[in-house]
XYZ file of C-alpha atoms in Angstrom:
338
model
C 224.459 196.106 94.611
C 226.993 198.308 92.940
C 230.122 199.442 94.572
C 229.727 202.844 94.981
C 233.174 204.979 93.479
C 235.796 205.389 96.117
C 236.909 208.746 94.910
C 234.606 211.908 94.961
C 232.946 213.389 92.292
C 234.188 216.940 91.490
C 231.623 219.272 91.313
C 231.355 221.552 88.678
C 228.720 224.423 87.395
C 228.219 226.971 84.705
C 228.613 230.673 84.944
C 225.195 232.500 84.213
C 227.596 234.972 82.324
C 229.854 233.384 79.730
C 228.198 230.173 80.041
C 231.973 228.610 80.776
C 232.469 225.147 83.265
C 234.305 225.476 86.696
C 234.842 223.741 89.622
C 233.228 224.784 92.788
C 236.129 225.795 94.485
C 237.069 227.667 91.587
C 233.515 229.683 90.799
C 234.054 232.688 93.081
C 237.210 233.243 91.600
C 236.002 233.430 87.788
C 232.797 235.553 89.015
C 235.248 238.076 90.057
C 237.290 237.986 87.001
C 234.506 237.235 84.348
C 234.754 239.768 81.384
C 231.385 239.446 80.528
C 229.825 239.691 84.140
C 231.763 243.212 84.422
C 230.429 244.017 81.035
C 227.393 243.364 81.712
C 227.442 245.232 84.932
C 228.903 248.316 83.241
C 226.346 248.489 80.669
C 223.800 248.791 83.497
C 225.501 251.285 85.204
C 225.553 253.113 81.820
C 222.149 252.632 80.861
C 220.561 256.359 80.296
C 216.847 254.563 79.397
C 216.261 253.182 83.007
C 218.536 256.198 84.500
C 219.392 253.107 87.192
C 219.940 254.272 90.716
C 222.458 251.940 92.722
C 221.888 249.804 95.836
C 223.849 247.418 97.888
C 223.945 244.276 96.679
C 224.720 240.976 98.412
C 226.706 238.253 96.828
C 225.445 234.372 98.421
C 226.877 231.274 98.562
C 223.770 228.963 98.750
C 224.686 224.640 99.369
C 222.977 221.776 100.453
C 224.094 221.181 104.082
C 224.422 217.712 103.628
C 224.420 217.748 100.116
C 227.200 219.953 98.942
C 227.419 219.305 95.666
C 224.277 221.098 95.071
C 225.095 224.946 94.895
C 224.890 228.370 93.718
C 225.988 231.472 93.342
C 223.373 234.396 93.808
C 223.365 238.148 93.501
C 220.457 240.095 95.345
C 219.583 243.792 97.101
C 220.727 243.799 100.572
C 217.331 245.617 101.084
C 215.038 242.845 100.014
C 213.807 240.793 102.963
C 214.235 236.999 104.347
C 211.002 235.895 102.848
C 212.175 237.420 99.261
C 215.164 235.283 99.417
C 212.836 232.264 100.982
C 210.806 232.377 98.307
C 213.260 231.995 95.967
C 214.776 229.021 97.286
C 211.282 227.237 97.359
C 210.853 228.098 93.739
C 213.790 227.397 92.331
C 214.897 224.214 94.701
C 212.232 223.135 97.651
C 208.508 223.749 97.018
C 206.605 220.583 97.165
C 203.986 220.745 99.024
C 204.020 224.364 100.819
C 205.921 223.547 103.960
C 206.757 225.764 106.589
C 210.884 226.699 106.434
C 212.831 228.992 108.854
C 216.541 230.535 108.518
C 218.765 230.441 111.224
C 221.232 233.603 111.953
C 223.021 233.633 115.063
C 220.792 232.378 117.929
C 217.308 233.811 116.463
C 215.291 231.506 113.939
C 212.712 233.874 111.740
C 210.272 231.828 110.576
C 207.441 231.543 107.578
C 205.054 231.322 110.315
C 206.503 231.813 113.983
C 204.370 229.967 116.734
C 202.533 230.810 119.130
C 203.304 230.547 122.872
C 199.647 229.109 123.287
C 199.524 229.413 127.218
C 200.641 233.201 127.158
C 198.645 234.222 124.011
C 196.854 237.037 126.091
C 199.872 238.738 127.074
C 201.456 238.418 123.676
C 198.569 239.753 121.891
C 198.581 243.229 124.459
C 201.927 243.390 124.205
C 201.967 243.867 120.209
C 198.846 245.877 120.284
C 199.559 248.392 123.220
C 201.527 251.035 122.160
C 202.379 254.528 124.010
C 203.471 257.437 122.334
C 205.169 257.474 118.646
C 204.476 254.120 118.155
C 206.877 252.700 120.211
C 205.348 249.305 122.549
C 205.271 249.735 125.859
C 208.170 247.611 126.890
C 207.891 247.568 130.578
C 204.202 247.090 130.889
C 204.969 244.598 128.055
C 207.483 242.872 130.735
C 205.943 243.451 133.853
C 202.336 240.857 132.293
C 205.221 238.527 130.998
C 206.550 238.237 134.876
C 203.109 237.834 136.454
C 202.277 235.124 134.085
C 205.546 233.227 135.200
C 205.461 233.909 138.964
C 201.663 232.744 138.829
C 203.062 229.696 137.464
C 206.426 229.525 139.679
C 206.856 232.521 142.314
C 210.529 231.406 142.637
C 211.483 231.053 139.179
C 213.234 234.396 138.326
C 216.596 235.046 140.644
C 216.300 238.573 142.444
C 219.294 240.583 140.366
C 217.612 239.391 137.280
C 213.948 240.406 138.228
C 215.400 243.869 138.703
C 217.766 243.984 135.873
C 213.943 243.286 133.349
C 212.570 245.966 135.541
C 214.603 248.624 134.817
C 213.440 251.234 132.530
C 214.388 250.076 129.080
C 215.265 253.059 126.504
C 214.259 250.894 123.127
C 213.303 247.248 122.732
C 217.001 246.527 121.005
C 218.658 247.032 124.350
C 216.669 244.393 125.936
C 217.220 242.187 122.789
C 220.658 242.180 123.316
C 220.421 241.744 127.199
C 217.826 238.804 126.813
C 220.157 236.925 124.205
C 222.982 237.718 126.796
C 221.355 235.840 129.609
C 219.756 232.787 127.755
C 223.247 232.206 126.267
C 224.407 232.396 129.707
C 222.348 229.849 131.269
C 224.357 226.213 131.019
C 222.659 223.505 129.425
C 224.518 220.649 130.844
C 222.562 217.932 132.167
C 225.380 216.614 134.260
C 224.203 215.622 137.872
C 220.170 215.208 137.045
C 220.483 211.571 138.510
C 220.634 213.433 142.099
C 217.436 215.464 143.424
C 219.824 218.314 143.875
C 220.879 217.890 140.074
C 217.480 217.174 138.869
C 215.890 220.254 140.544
C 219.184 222.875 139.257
C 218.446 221.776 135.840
C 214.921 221.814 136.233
C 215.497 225.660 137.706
C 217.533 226.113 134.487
C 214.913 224.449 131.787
C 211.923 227.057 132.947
C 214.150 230.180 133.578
C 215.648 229.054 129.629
C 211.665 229.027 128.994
C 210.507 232.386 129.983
C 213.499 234.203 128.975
C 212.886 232.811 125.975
C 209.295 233.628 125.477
C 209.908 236.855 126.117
C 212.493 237.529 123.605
C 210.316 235.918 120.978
C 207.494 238.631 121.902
C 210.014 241.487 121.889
C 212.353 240.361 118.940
C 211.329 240.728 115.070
C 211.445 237.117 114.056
C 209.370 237.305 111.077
C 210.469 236.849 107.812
C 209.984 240.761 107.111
C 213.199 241.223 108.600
C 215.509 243.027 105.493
C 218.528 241.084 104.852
C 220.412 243.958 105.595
C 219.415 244.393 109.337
C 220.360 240.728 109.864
C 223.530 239.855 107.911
C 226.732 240.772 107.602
C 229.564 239.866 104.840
C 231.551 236.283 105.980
C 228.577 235.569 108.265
C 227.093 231.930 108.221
C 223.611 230.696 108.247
C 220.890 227.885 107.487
C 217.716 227.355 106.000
C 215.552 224.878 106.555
C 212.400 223.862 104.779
C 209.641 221.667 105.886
C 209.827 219.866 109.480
C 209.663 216.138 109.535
C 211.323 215.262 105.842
C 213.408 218.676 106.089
C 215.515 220.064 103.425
C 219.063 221.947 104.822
C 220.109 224.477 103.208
C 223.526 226.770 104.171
C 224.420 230.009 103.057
C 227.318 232.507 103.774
C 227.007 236.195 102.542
C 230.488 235.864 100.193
C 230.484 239.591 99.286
C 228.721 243.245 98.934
C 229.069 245.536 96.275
C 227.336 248.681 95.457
C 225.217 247.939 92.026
C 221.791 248.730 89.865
C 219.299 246.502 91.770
C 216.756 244.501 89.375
C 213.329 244.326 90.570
C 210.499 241.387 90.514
C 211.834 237.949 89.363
C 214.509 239.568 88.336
C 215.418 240.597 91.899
C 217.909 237.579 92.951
C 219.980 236.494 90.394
C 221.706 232.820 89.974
C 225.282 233.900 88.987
C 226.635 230.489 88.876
C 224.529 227.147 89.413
C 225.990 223.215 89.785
C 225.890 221.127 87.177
C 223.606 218.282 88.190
C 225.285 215.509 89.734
C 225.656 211.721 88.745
C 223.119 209.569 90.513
C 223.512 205.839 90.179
C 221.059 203.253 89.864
C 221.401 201.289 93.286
C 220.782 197.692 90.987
C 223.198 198.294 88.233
C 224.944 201.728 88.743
C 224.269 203.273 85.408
C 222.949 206.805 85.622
C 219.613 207.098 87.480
C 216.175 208.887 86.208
C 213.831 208.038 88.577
C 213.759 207.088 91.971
C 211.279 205.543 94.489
C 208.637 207.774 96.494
C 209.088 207.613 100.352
C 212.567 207.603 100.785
C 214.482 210.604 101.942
C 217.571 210.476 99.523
C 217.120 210.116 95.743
C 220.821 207.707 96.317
C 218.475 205.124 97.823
C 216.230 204.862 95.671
C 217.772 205.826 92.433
C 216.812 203.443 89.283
C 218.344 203.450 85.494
C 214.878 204.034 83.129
C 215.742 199.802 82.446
C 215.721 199.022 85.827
C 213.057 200.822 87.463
C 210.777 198.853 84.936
C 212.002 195.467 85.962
C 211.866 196.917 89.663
C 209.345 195.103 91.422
C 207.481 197.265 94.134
C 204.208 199.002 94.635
C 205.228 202.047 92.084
C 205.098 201.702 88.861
C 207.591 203.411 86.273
C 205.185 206.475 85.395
C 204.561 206.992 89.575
C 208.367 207.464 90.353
C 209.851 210.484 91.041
C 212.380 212.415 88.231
C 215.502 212.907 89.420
C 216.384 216.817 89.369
C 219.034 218.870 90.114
C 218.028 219.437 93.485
C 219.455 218.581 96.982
C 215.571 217.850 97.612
C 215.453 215.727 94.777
C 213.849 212.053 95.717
C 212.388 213.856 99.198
C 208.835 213.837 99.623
C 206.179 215.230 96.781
C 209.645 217.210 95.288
C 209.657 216.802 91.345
C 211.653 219.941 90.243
């Protein structure tokens, strides 16, 4: 086997502008400073044929989780939504075999395709479709068939103050949001003491009231992936993607910037304003650098072959069945071939 480098590889990428080689730590930095990126920008802003109206724009830092040293540096309107931004990371890094993915912001997940609370459809299914005047859902009967499902299930379940804290009118469904994340954040998770029947029974207590608190936020709270990236982001705020469940693919992103700009439309819409320069795999036999690697593994570095290994390599795949090695921090995962 060959001994694997003891320093790091830098990692480097190209600027989508003047087509000029920088470190990562040293993109942002040249984005912000790159003569043609501002000229570029100008002459959009100056353009009298499209007569461009301006929009907020959201600069992203997108990264493997795990593998950092895939990366880039993307420009989009603040007003497109989670699945617009979803969809571009499947096309342009993930999409193998049309797996469901989710982003994480804060303590809500949205989700390509949120599930179902399958014992509580009924009331989840009146609660979307009953609606009282303007539009607006009518939050406490909404509540109030969430509560008699639970204390059907467990009379004792829901603690007195909080029973009449959910039953008190409720002026819009973002108030209750907010008090809902309060109180599941509030609730301890530790699992110190469960080896007593006392213990056992508090966290059990804890587990179920977690549960329904829970279940109702996900029938009150937007967590679709309709959900403009403007409602749910901020500038310096953190978050993850994730994309299939079972060989999944972490993704992190940080919103690095905002800047008032002409917004592009269709594939146009997200721009890649720096992107890594793909990184050196080595063959595991001989260490040269890798083309292919081995299906069923869930890192291309464990499976990585030279072109003159991987037809020496003795296993059940032959040369023209691997996988290509792309510049990808899916890359060697699953059906993923770029």
């Amino acid at each position: 086997m060959p001994k694997r480098s003891t320093t790091e590889e830098i990692s480097t990428g190209v600027c989508s502008f003047c087509n000029s080689e920088f470190e990562k730590k040293t993109m942002l930095q040249h984005l912000k400073t790159c003569e043609q990126r501002k000229a570029e920008i100008e002459a959009e802003e100056m353009s009298k044929a499209h007569k461009p109206k301006k929009a907020l724009l959201f600069h992203l830092l997108v990264e493997g989780t795990y593998l950092p040293m895939y990366w880039m540096h993307l420009e989009m309107p603040a007003a497109a939504i989670l699945e617009d931004l979803d969809n571009f990371l499947r096309a342009v890094w993930l999409e193998c075999c049309d797996h469901l993915s989710s982003f994480k912001i804060g303590d809500t997940t949205y989700e390509s395709e949120p599930p179902a609370f399958y014992f509580m459809e009924d009331a989840a299914a009146k609660a979307a479709e009953e609606e009282v005047e303007e539009g607006e859902i009518d939050i406490a009967g909404a509540i109030e068939d969430w509560l008699q499902l639970w204390t059907q299930i467990d009379a004792q379940i829901i603690p007195p103050d909080l029973l009449a804290e959910l039953r008190k009118p409720w002026e819009n469904v973002d108030d209750l949001v907010a008090f809902l994340h309060t109180q599941i954040n509030a609730i301890p998770k530790t699992r110190r003491g469960i080896n007593t029947p006392e213990g056992w029974k508090d966290y059990e207590r804890r587990h179920r009231l977690r549960q329904l608190l829970e279940g109702l936020l996900h029938m009150m709270e937007d967590t679709s992936m309709y959900n403009p990236l403007e409602t749910v982001l901020k500038v310096g705020q953190k978050f993850t993607h994730m994309y299939a469940f079972g060989c999944t693919t972490y993704v992190t992103l940080k919103v690095i910037g905002k800047r008032e700009g002409v917004a592009h439309k269709g594939r146009k819409a997200i721009q890649i304003l720096a992107r890594n320069n793909p990184p050196l795999i080595p063959c595991r036999k001989c260490g040269q650098p890798a083309v292919v690697c081995e299906p069923g593994y869930y890192s291309a570095w464990d499976s990585a072959l030279c072109k003159k290994c991987a037809k020496k390599e003795s296993s059940e795949w032959s040369y023209e069945e691997m996988m290509p090695i792309v510049n990808s921090p899916r890359t060697g995962v699953c059906g993923y071939t770029g």
